[in-house]
XYZ file of C-alpha atoms in Angstrom:
709
model
C -0.101 -0.022 0.103
C 2.831 2.364 0.972
C 4.874 1.747 -2.265
C 1.784 2.320 -4.376
C 1.017 5.721 -2.732
C 4.813 6.671 -2.961
C 4.765 5.930 -6.703
C 1.648 7.924 -7.398
C 2.928 11.069 -5.598
C 6.034 10.768 -7.231
C 4.401 10.856 -10.790
C 2.164 13.885 -9.882
C 5.201 15.779 -8.633
C 6.927 15.370 -11.707
C 4.497 16.286 -14.051
C 3.721 19.464 -11.841
C 7.324 20.463 -12.045
C 7.591 20.010 -15.719
C 4.745 22.213 -16.440
C 6.146 24.987 -14.246
C 9.600 24.520 -15.828
C 11.220 23.139 -12.875
C 13.699 19.787 -13.026
C 11.665 16.449 -12.755
C 12.036 15.066 -9.313
C 12.252 11.104 -8.950
C 10.600 9.294 -6.029
C 12.248 9.337 -2.662
C 13.999 5.907 -3.318
C 17.292 6.690 -1.377
C 16.958 5.338 2.077
C 18.131 7.378 5.127
C 19.401 4.795 7.608
C 20.401 7.064 10.164
C 17.133 8.461 12.273
C 18.004 11.795 13.760
C 18.203 11.521 17.551
C 19.434 14.031 20.228
C 23.162 12.585 19.692
C 23.676 12.087 15.955
C 22.626 15.333 14.054
C 26.271 15.541 12.493
C 25.969 11.918 11.059
C 22.369 12.546 10.166
C 23.266 15.858 8.462
C 26.115 14.351 6.368
C 23.736 11.388 5.126
C 20.994 13.633 3.834
C 22.632 16.764 2.396
C 24.176 14.694 -0.643
C 20.874 13.460 -1.462
C 19.215 17.132 -1.370
C 22.030 18.322 -3.631
C 21.894 15.517 -5.973
C 17.983 16.067 -6.377
C 18.543 19.817 -6.510
C 16.271 20.253 -3.571
C 18.736 22.123 -1.406
C 17.080 25.315 -2.026
C 13.717 24.502 -0.674
C 15.408 23.951 2.875
C 17.878 26.756 3.075
C 15.495 29.286 1.648
C 17.260 30.267 -1.620
C 13.977 29.089 -3.628
C 11.591 30.995 -1.783
C 7.783 30.662 -1.717
C 6.007 32.303 -4.707
C 2.824 34.433 -4.182
C -0.348 32.276 -3.836
C -2.353 34.140 -6.572
C -1.167 36.523 -9.502
C -3.294 39.332 -10.774
C -4.362 39.126 -14.321
C -5.873 42.140 -16.609
C -9.139 41.194 -18.315
C -11.737 43.024 -20.102
C -13.912 43.369 -16.852
C -10.889 44.513 -14.896
C -7.873 42.791 -12.943
C -8.788 39.683 -11.259
C -7.038 37.342 -8.955
C -6.139 33.793 -10.153
C -4.226 30.924 -8.543
C -0.363 30.954 -9.387
C 0.487 27.718 -10.955
C 4.516 28.236 -9.767
C 3.151 28.092 -6.212
C 1.355 25.132 -6.580
C 4.418 23.445 -8.121
C 6.638 24.929 -5.466
C 4.206 23.613 -2.812
C 4.356 20.007 -4.044
C 8.139 20.031 -4.128
C 8.298 21.485 -0.814
C 5.873 19.303 0.841
C 7.843 16.305 -0.890
C 11.013 17.458 0.905
C 9.339 18.045 4.186
C 8.024 14.473 4.049
C 11.606 13.273 3.341
C 12.767 15.067 6.330
C 10.022 13.985 8.599
C 10.537 10.358 7.588
C 14.171 10.411 8.857
C 13.471 11.888 12.202
C 13.164 9.650 15.427
C 9.911 9.917 17.257
C 11.428 12.317 20.208
C 12.436 14.820 17.578
C 9.357 14.549 15.476
C 7.399 15.879 18.192
C 9.425 19.193 18.277
C 8.726 19.941 14.627
C 5.088 18.732 14.176
C 3.496 22.002 14.099
C 5.866 23.351 11.236
C 4.458 23.446 7.812
C 7.598 23.807 5.228
C 10.778 22.330 4.774
C 12.816 25.342 5.409
C 11.096 25.962 8.687
C 11.884 22.320 9.835
C 15.571 22.687 8.678
C 16.147 25.993 10.420
C 14.603 24.667 13.773
C 16.642 21.879 13.640
C 19.839 24.003 12.722
C 19.026 26.003 15.905
C 18.415 22.998 17.982
C 21.599 21.114 17.239
C 24.402 23.701 16.058
C 25.778 24.353 19.438
C 25.442 20.439 20.338
C 27.387 19.843 17.074
C 30.236 21.922 17.752
C 30.433 20.612 21.396
C 30.503 16.967 19.604
C 33.389 17.860 17.426
C 35.295 19.123 20.727
C 34.162 16.160 22.698
C 35.581 13.439 19.979
C 38.946 15.487 19.669
C 39.110 15.546 23.477
C 38.556 11.720 23.810
C 41.208 11.099 21.067
C 43.730 13.483 23.042
C 43.165 11.388 26.328
C 42.375 7.859 24.846
C 44.499 5.241 26.577
C 45.237 1.522 25.624
C 45.333 -0.004 29.366
C 43.740 -3.501 29.381
C 42.432 -3.163 25.903
C 43.965 -5.683 23.081
C 45.683 -4.046 20.067
C 42.699 -4.817 17.829
C 40.077 -3.345 20.159
C 42.501 -0.281 20.549
C 42.929 0.313 17.107
C 39.047 -0.143 16.338
C 38.349 2.543 19.075
C 40.619 5.077 17.596
C 39.380 4.260 14.190
C 35.564 4.732 15.279
C 36.200 8.160 16.667
C 38.277 9.230 13.667
C 35.532 7.775 11.223
C 32.843 9.986 13.034
C 34.825 12.983 12.373
C 35.330 12.115 8.696
C 31.652 11.546 8.447
C 30.755 15.074 9.869
C 33.166 16.685 7.591
C 36.048 17.016 9.836
C 38.667 14.388 8.560
C 41.978 14.047 10.340
C 45.270 13.650 8.697
C 46.700 10.138 8.909
C 49.779 11.318 10.799
C 47.672 13.043 13.376
C 45.643 9.772 14.019
C 49.083 7.917 14.489
C 50.263 10.434 16.856
C 47.068 10.128 19.133
C 47.344 6.188 18.851
C 51.154 6.326 19.849
C 50.365 8.753 22.969
C 47.954 6.088 24.167
C 49.970 3.030 24.382
C 51.307 2.157 27.824
C 55.088 1.502 28.515
C 55.353 -1.875 27.416
C 54.943 -0.497 23.815
C 57.951 2.085 24.172
C 60.579 0.125 22.151
C 57.751 0.120 19.219
C 56.951 3.710 19.930
C 60.676 4.827 19.650
C 61.191 2.954 16.676
C 58.269 4.455 14.721
C 59.054 8.013 15.800
C 62.742 7.908 14.884
C 62.065 6.550 11.296
C 63.057 8.808 8.506
C 60.256 8.071 6.439
C 56.594 8.046 7.351
C 54.627 4.976 8.530
C 51.181 4.281 7.226
C 48.343 3.669 9.581
C 47.873 -0.025 8.191
C 51.650 -0.930 8.620
C 51.581 0.669 12.110
C 48.502 -1.751 13.081
C 50.513 -4.758 11.856
C 53.599 -3.845 13.904
C 51.505 -3.303 16.904
C 49.832 -6.877 16.347
C 53.164 -8.487 15.841
C 54.596 -6.718 19.058
C 51.673 -7.939 21.062
C 52.040 -11.595 19.817
C 55.822 -11.241 20.586
C 55.062 -10.126 24.344
C 52.453 -12.946 24.836
C 55.096 -15.442 23.460
C 57.474 -14.197 26.118
C 55.144 -14.122 29.001
C 53.869 -17.752 28.418
C 57.521 -18.561 28.354
C 57.899 -18.336 32.194
C 56.947 -21.246 34.263
C 55.624 -20.307 37.860
C 56.099 -22.827 40.720
C 53.143 -23.132 43.159
C 54.362 -20.344 45.769
C 54.978 -17.703 43.118
C 51.369 -18.583 41.567
C 49.797 -18.092 44.859
C 51.689 -14.863 45.327
C 50.585 -13.396 41.905
C 47.141 -14.662 42.654
C 46.978 -12.805 45.931
C 48.484 -9.454 44.347
C 46.371 -9.290 41.147
C 44.969 -6.018 40.727
C 41.528 -5.660 42.296
C 41.537 -8.710 44.115
C 40.504 -10.664 40.904
C 42.408 -13.868 40.088
C 44.034 -14.223 36.705
C 41.873 -16.917 35.388
C 39.022 -14.070 35.500
C 41.059 -11.769 33.334
C 42.369 -12.537 30.008
C 42.180 -16.283 30.559
C 45.890 -16.598 31.156
C 47.438 -18.112 34.429
C 50.165 -15.220 34.530
C 47.966 -12.138 33.792
C 49.508 -10.102 31.037
C 50.946 -6.677 31.560
C 50.594 -6.532 35.216
C 52.419 -4.833 37.913
C 53.483 -8.318 39.466
C 55.256 -9.658 36.111
C 57.472 -6.263 36.020
C 58.389 -6.553 39.684
C 56.408 -3.469 40.689
C 54.424 -4.674 43.713
C 52.129 -1.742 44.916
C 51.578 -1.358 48.550
C 48.596 0.990 48.236
C 44.994 0.154 48.318
C 41.613 0.880 49.807
C 40.811 -2.204 51.518
C 42.676 -4.119 54.075
C 42.454 -7.492 52.065
C 44.290 -5.862 49.260
C 46.994 -4.048 51.504
C 47.361 -7.650 53.163
C 47.626 -9.225 49.880
C 50.745 -7.146 49.112
C 52.488 -7.917 52.380
C 54.596 -11.055 52.470
C 53.878 -14.139 54.528
C 56.372 -15.604 57.059
C 57.545 -19.010 56.230
C 58.145 -19.888 59.846
C 55.176 -18.654 61.826
C 52.962 -18.329 58.940
C 51.851 -14.530 60.013
C 51.463 -11.516 57.533
C 53.904 -8.667 57.472
C 57.493 -9.988 57.737
C 59.759 -12.728 56.193
C 61.289 -15.619 57.664
C 64.810 -13.796 57.958
C 63.263 -11.365 60.527
C 61.044 -13.678 62.304
C 61.607 -14.063 66.141
C 60.940 -17.600 66.149
C 63.356 -18.549 63.353
C 65.773 -20.102 65.738
C 63.108 -21.799 68.164
C 62.986 -25.331 66.856
C 60.278 -26.306 69.230
C 57.798 -23.462 67.950
C 54.593 -24.506 66.184
C 52.796 -22.007 64.094
C 49.107 -20.986 65.015
C 47.123 -22.975 62.835
C 44.476 -20.072 62.333
C 47.031 -18.148 60.457
C 47.956 -21.131 58.348
C 44.265 -21.515 57.404
C 43.727 -17.721 56.648
C 47.012 -17.991 54.254
C 45.699 -21.103 52.748
C 42.226 -19.790 51.720
C 43.239 -16.752 50.243
C 44.474 -18.793 47.096
C 41.415 -20.565 46.609
C 39.685 -18.662 43.824
C 35.777 -20.339 43.786
C 33.623 -20.361 47.091
C 31.159 -23.240 46.120
C 28.754 -22.147 48.798
C 25.226 -20.196 48.020
C 24.836 -17.519 50.744
C 21.217 -16.705 51.484
C 20.333 -13.009 51.236
C 17.216 -11.344 51.848
C 18.123 -8.061 50.445
C 18.786 -9.232 47.061
C 16.487 -8.942 43.857
C 17.978 -11.933 41.874
C 20.168 -15.482 42.495
C 23.588 -14.171 41.493
C 26.749 -16.266 40.812
C 30.377 -15.578 39.139
C 30.936 -19.510 38.514
C 29.244 -20.218 34.968
C 29.529 -23.976 35.702
C 26.993 -23.774 38.440
C 24.321 -22.864 35.720
C 23.128 -26.250 34.125
C 20.999 -24.593 31.765
C 22.117 -21.276 30.535
C 21.922 -18.677 27.577
C 23.531 -15.167 26.773
C 22.028 -12.230 28.470
C 21.182 -9.702 25.722
C 19.549 -6.973 28.228
C 20.762 -3.588 29.305
C 20.246 -4.227 32.912
C 23.413 -4.390 35.392
C 23.702 -5.353 39.065
C 24.010 -2.713 41.481
C 26.186 -3.208 44.446
C 26.550 -1.377 47.671
C 29.202 1.220 46.483
C 26.995 2.529 43.620
C 28.652 0.819 40.818
C 27.083 -1.350 38.086
C 28.264 -4.854 37.179
C 27.745 -6.467 33.722
C 25.527 -9.445 33.435
C 26.772 -12.186 30.872
C 24.622 -15.081 31.137
C 21.094 -16.262 32.788
C 20.223 -19.635 33.703
C 18.992 -22.152 35.788
C 20.218 -24.787 38.186
C 19.269 -27.087 41.276
C 20.384 -27.193 44.699
C 20.317 -30.926 46.000
C 18.863 -32.080 49.202
C 18.113 -35.311 51.027
C 14.782 -35.767 49.785
C 14.200 -33.628 46.775
C 16.157 -31.091 44.565
C 15.297 -27.542 44.945
C 15.145 -25.137 41.896
C 17.264 -22.126 41.347
C 15.543 -19.980 38.692
C 16.884 -17.123 36.470
C 20.408 -17.044 38.074
C 22.466 -14.077 36.781
C 26.153 -14.616 35.922
C 28.174 -11.668 37.127
C 31.803 -12.600 36.874
C 32.786 -9.649 39.046
C 31.134 -10.908 42.352
C 33.078 -12.855 44.938
C 29.921 -14.637 46.521
C 27.175 -16.761 45.463
C 24.029 -14.987 46.440
C 20.876 -16.762 46.897
C 17.617 -14.768 46.866
C 15.738 -15.984 49.869
C 12.005 -14.515 48.505
C 12.329 -16.036 44.899
C 14.017 -19.282 46.357
C 11.126 -19.936 48.922
C 8.534 -18.994 46.275
C 9.809 -21.333 43.555
C 10.064 -24.373 46.078
C 7.320 -23.817 48.292
C 9.567 -23.644 51.257
C 10.394 -21.482 54.224
C 13.603 -20.553 56.214
C 14.017 -20.846 60.225
C 17.012 -18.443 60.959
C 18.611 -19.274 64.334
C 21.714 -17.639 65.947
C 23.882 -20.843 65.430
C 22.128 -22.464 62.457
C 19.138 -22.226 60.055
C 16.714 -24.707 58.458
C 14.669 -25.087 55.262
C 11.327 -26.610 55.548
C 8.543 -27.758 53.224
C 5.603 -25.002 53.680
C 2.968 -28.108 53.223
C 4.157 -30.898 55.166
C 6.818 -29.059 57.665
C 9.294 -31.679 56.681
C 12.952 -30.579 57.101
C 14.976 -30.569 53.747
C 18.339 -28.714 54.677
C 19.981 -27.873 57.729
C 23.040 -25.538 58.089
C 25.594 -23.534 60.321
C 25.924 -20.028 60.745
C 29.457 -19.061 59.617
C 30.856 -15.453 60.314
C 27.206 -14.142 60.509
C 26.252 -15.782 57.221
C 24.120 -18.534 56.537
C 25.615 -20.550 53.619
C 23.879 -23.360 51.998
C 26.954 -25.901 51.690
C 26.876 -28.814 49.254
C 29.060 -30.900 51.650
C 26.337 -30.518 54.610
C 24.221 -32.945 52.322
C 27.024 -35.440 52.653
C 27.452 -35.325 56.371
C 23.801 -35.913 56.962
C 23.321 -39.051 54.972
C 22.669 -42.312 56.230
C 23.653 -45.793 54.796
C 20.578 -47.981 54.686
C 21.711 -51.330 54.086
C 18.498 -53.225 53.592
C 17.773 -51.459 50.333
C 18.991 -52.746 47.041
C 20.775 -50.246 45.126
C 19.465 -49.544 41.566
C 21.326 -49.742 38.533
C 21.815 -46.106 38.291
C 23.364 -46.135 41.650
C 25.852 -48.954 40.425
C 26.690 -46.541 37.586
C 27.470 -43.916 39.910
C 29.689 -46.182 42.126
C 31.465 -47.629 39.254
C 32.472 -43.836 37.763
C 29.655 -43.569 35.118
C 30.454 -46.117 32.797
C 28.301 -47.299 29.800
C 25.059 -49.471 30.469
C 26.882 -52.594 28.804
C 29.640 -52.375 31.245
C 27.479 -51.934 34.431
C 25.384 -54.992 33.222
C 28.722 -57.263 32.821
C 29.809 -56.206 36.239
C 26.532 -56.866 37.910
C 26.240 -60.396 36.530
C 29.703 -61.373 36.589
C 30.229 -60.573 40.326
C 26.680 -61.443 41.307
C 25.979 -58.087 42.794
C 22.569 -57.385 44.160
C 20.541 -54.587 42.799
C 16.864 -53.516 42.272
C 15.596 -54.387 38.880
C 12.233 -52.569 39.324
C 13.062 -49.421 37.688
C 12.139 -50.043 33.940
C 12.415 -46.453 33.032
C 15.870 -45.599 31.598
C 17.112 -42.319 33.008
C 19.668 -39.744 31.601
C 22.633 -39.157 33.793
C 23.474 -35.517 34.056
C 27.013 -36.021 35.214
C 27.396 -38.123 31.806
C 25.841 -35.451 29.691
C 28.276 -32.903 31.208
C 31.475 -34.816 31.072
C 30.992 -37.115 28.074
C 29.054 -35.244 25.594
C 30.132 -35.479 22.200
C 28.982 -34.206 18.737
C 27.025 -36.442 16.635
C 28.046 -37.455 13.300
C 27.195 -35.403 10.313
C 25.183 -37.125 7.489
C 26.248 -36.899 3.983
C 24.595 -33.845 1.950
C 22.448 -35.137 -0.676
C 21.807 -31.787 -2.354
C 23.059 -31.088 -6.024
C 23.149 -28.091 -8.010
C 21.690 -28.039 -11.416
C 23.479 -24.780 -12.788
C 26.454 -22.683 -12.015
C 26.050 -20.070 -9.073
C 23.024 -21.645 -7.843
C 24.982 -22.332 -4.546
C 28.350 -20.611 -3.723
C 30.534 -21.675 -0.765
C 32.938 -19.130 0.990
C 35.226 -19.122 3.854
C 38.227 -17.117 4.728
C 41.639 -18.934 5.541
C 44.327 -17.525 7.788
C 46.093 -16.025 9.339
C 49.555 -16.814 7.823
C 52.920 -15.316 8.237
C 53.036 -12.526 6.001
C 53.961 -13.145 2.656
C 56.280 -11.203 0.206
C 53.360 -8.864 -0.658
C 52.025 -8.611 2.768
C 49.053 -10.939 2.638
C 47.916 -12.971 5.722
C 44.671 -14.288 4.639
C 42.541 -15.430 1.289
C 38.972 -15.757 0.713
C 37.655 -18.879 -1.255
C 34.478 -18.987 -3.377
C 33.564 -22.542 -4.612
C 30.634 -23.093 -6.888
C 28.957 -25.988 -6.065
C 27.775 -27.391 -9.398
C 31.175 -27.156 -11.154
C 33.530 -27.171 -8.248
C 35.380 -24.283 -9.900
C 37.496 -22.175 -7.168
C 38.242 -18.778 -7.076
C 40.645 -17.246 -4.275
C 41.341 -13.537 -3.655
C 44.377 -12.858 -1.358
C 43.620 -10.278 2.006
C 45.741 -8.343 4.270
C 42.980 -8.091 6.710
C 39.706 -9.801 7.263
C 37.639 -6.617 6.571
C 38.457 -6.737 2.979
C 35.898 -9.214 2.366
C 33.080 -7.183 1.815
C 35.155 -5.316 -1.008
C 36.356 -8.351 -2.547
C 32.923 -10.143 -2.745
C 31.594 -7.287 -4.777
C 34.405 -7.662 -7.049
C 33.907 -11.466 -7.301
C 30.137 -10.898 -7.951
C 30.629 -8.438 -10.881
C 33.310 -10.922 -12.318
C 31.302 -14.131 -12.254
C 28.039 -12.664 -13.034
C 29.296 -11.012 -16.144
C 31.088 -14.133 -17.163
C 28.286 -16.705 -16.823
C 25.670 -13.996 -17.338
C 23.739 -15.480 -14.441
C 23.145 -14.205 -10.937
C 24.381 -15.686 -7.688
C 21.375 -17.402 -5.991
C 22.521 -18.454 -2.706
C 25.820 -18.193 -0.478
C 27.087 -20.829 2.206
C 29.270 -19.187 4.765
C 30.393 -19.797 8.497
C 28.520 -16.673 9.838
C 31.949 -15.310 10.560
C 32.161 -11.299 11.356
C 33.486 -10.621 7.898
C 30.020 -12.411 6.523
C 27.655 -10.805 9.246
C 28.674 -7.459 7.451
C 27.430 -8.858 4.167
C 24.112 -10.218 5.279
C 22.227 -7.018 4.810
C 23.922 -6.663 1.360
C 22.455 -10.286 0.517
C 19.012 -9.271 1.660
C 19.172 -6.338 -0.469
C 19.940 -8.012 -3.605
C 18.186 -11.021 -3.168
C 20.893 -13.494 -2.543
C 19.965 -16.232 -0.100
C 22.388 -16.601 2.843
C 22.972 -20.099 4.336
C 25.007 -19.963 7.548
C 26.497 -22.941 9.727
C 25.927 -23.128 13.190
C 28.508 -22.048 15.900
C 31.419 -24.587 16.123
C 30.075 -27.039 13.312
C 32.581 -26.192 10.397
C 31.329 -29.656 8.952
C 28.460 -27.721 7.785
C 30.492 -25.640 5.563
C 32.582 -28.730 4.563
C 32.964 -28.174 0.872
C 34.947 -24.746 1.587
C 37.111 -26.462 4.616
C 38.038 -29.512 2.419
C 39.120 -26.951 -0.480
C 41.226 -24.965 2.023
C 42.925 -28.415 2.588
C 43.292 -29.096 -0.791
C 44.896 -25.709 -1.738
C 47.275 -25.688 1.308
C 48.520 -29.172 0.595
C 49.192 -28.495 -3.388
C 50.762 -25.243 -2.630
C 53.171 -26.513 0.003
C 54.106 -29.318 -2.458
C 54.823 -26.701 -5.053
C 56.978 -24.921 -2.453
C 58.739 -27.809 -1.390
C 59.893 -28.850 -4.879
C 60.888 -25.455 -5.720
C 62.925 -25.077 -2.489
C 61.434 -21.484 -1.931
C 60.773 -19.989 1.382
C 57.326 -20.115 2.970
C 56.888 -16.181 2.513
C 56.070 -17.116 -1.190
C 52.851 -19.012 -0.012
C 50.645 -16.376 -1.753
C 52.170 -17.014 -5.298
C 51.932 -21.236 -4.482
C 48.634 -21.074 -3.402
C 47.189 -18.970 -6.790
C 49.096 -21.386 -8.941
C 47.569 -24.523 -6.644
C 44.056 -22.874 -7.445
C 44.886 -22.552 -11.260
C 45.952 -25.977 -11.288
C 43.120 -27.586 -9.153
C 40.392 -26.003 -11.515
C 42.106 -27.891 -14.771
C 42.527 -31.376 -12.869
C 39.708 -33.987 -13.133
C 37.736 -34.669 -10.129
C 35.791 -37.687 -9.106
C 33.246 -35.523 -7.536
C 32.122 -34.587 -11.020
C 32.566 -37.554 -12.795
C 36.415 -37.325 -13.679
C 35.756 -33.970 -15.319
C 37.611 -30.578 -14.784
C 36.082 -27.816 -12.998
C 37.188 -25.474 -15.817
C 35.217 -27.824 -18.393
C 32.141 -28.104 -16.297
C 31.905 -24.346 -15.768
C 32.583 -22.940 -19.023
C 32.570 -25.790 -21.483
C 36.093 -25.987 -22.682
C 38.958 -28.156 -22.107
C 41.931 -26.955 -20.347
C 45.196 -26.408 -22.441
C 47.880 -28.094 -20.666
C 50.691 -27.603 -23.142
C 51.141 -24.053 -21.478
C 51.849 -25.010 -18.078
C 55.521 -24.852 -16.569
C 57.072 -26.288 -13.344
C 56.352 -23.905 -10.341
C 59.786 -22.198 -9.634
C 61.722 -23.239 -12.797
C 64.248 -20.809 -13.973
C 63.424 -18.567 -16.718
C 65.416 -15.655 -18.663
C 63.273 -12.597 -19.676
C 64.611 -10.203 -22.459
C 65.946 -6.891 -20.656
C 67.460 -5.469 -23.646
C 64.792 -2.603 -24.130
C 65.217 -1.752 -20.442
C 69.149 -1.606 -20.469
C 70.737 1.804 -20.132
C 73.858 1.063 -22.101
C 75.095 -1.593 -24.385
C 77.307 -3.543 -22.385
C 74.587 -4.366 -19.697
C 73.359 -8.212 -19.875
C 70.594 -8.871 -21.949
C 68.774 -11.520 -19.671
C 69.300 -12.670 -16.213
């Protein structure tokens, strides 16, 4: 309905404009992707201004094409009469066309402020007045962010993208920065670990490009990671690092490395400042004689007393500081949700996509990464823990008492030394725990202490399955029968062992695909290979495109993965012009480079098939072709005794040869013959890496130079 009305309106406008002697205006087909909000006026203006200029409509918004008079005076035989002005009618139609275009690009909150305005010039001037001062402050704010940006704990890739996003915003609003200034901002924000690289860049005689700087930063970061992982830390030093880690967080919660990269501990700078006593105690040494904190064994008063026995409380205190995970659930009547930092506690979980944050006592907000469910086992039944929030920054597992009581129909009894959980209907005791340090923890170990052995009851096959270490059902049956062990056989319903599912889960085999393509470009597989050591031409990746019908392969060399979008457009123009057909379907692995292309595929009508996460078998054609190209390319390099940095030349040659070799998949035909209908010409082939002597005589500067090399 909307497309029909737009088309009819545009036809009326064009005819009216032509009658008035104005340029005809096409329909408003140029989509404005950025809606104007309070914060993006400059980006919105940068997108809408080129469209208005290209359609010669800018005069309606800036007032250079004023509104003509509504009526004109015409002299007749009976005297002067007022008649409608055709120029005003044409101007009004074009002005309302521009006005509708402007209003359609405004967000709802901005649209309310200009609803009473009737012309495009009024709307434009009102928006200019509203956002002029804010636009200037936005430019100043971005420049201030660039001058104060710091890498800190960011990776090189994240830091580079952060700087580029700010500079790209300035470019979009007409304030581009020169590349030398961007490089100076980026170097200024690096920490002291990158001082050698900064010195080498600033002392260069020739300028360095932004892409080369990014490559050097990545290489330097990889080298630092390699050097950090070369240190082997014993138990005592690992304990010291875990206690001294910044903010009281353990290294395993940070970047995923046991040592913690770029930390003060690795550089030998042990800070003694801090706001909390636990942090200050963690930075103080522990005596190996008396186990007390604050001095070393060399200065201990008891170092010569052989009969001295250290206080066990100090030993326990030191030992507990190195344990990173507290398995207990602490009952909390003031919480609003169950909260845990241990993702393994969630038996059923999913990514959290909302914007809520957990607010703690100091007012800071903590990020929520997952939401899931779990169970707490008691002697009689399992109690549900619904909607648990996974917040890695918390140090205790908090149990929301009200929700726990509501979900399980239980109630708590809190006593000075212990607490009880009872069923509300039967008043049956479900769990009993002790008060520890003023807190009431639900300890899983408490269940084991209160269990009793009932020897008169025969264990079930499921219990024997647990006793024997969760073997297969056939092994359990063999052990029971061969050793005449008693067990109850009245449980006919086979149950699923949760522990086996967690520990022994395997991916099911993938069936062979039976789908076939009947024509070229009906289905094209694509995947990115890399990274590899930089070649002689600076390439680190290549992207492949495999036609499912002919198995013909195209590869394009890449310096970075972000070039895939540009390369696909080149590939599309090449093959569609070559074969006079359109690409119907693309099969990819849903990598980041293909996520950007997804909207383009929808726009041009290409069906996009993606594989599930961690199931590369669904894109097996591209994966197998990678292996084929790599193996042939390495064989070419080995035969020619060429270094590995020439892999780009070898891989392109391998792809050229594979397209001209028979394949069993296509009935011993060649991909070239199946795609283009022409047989390959093998007489032109030369051995990869063979010697050749080009004629250099036209390029010689004098007659005594060699004519060939």
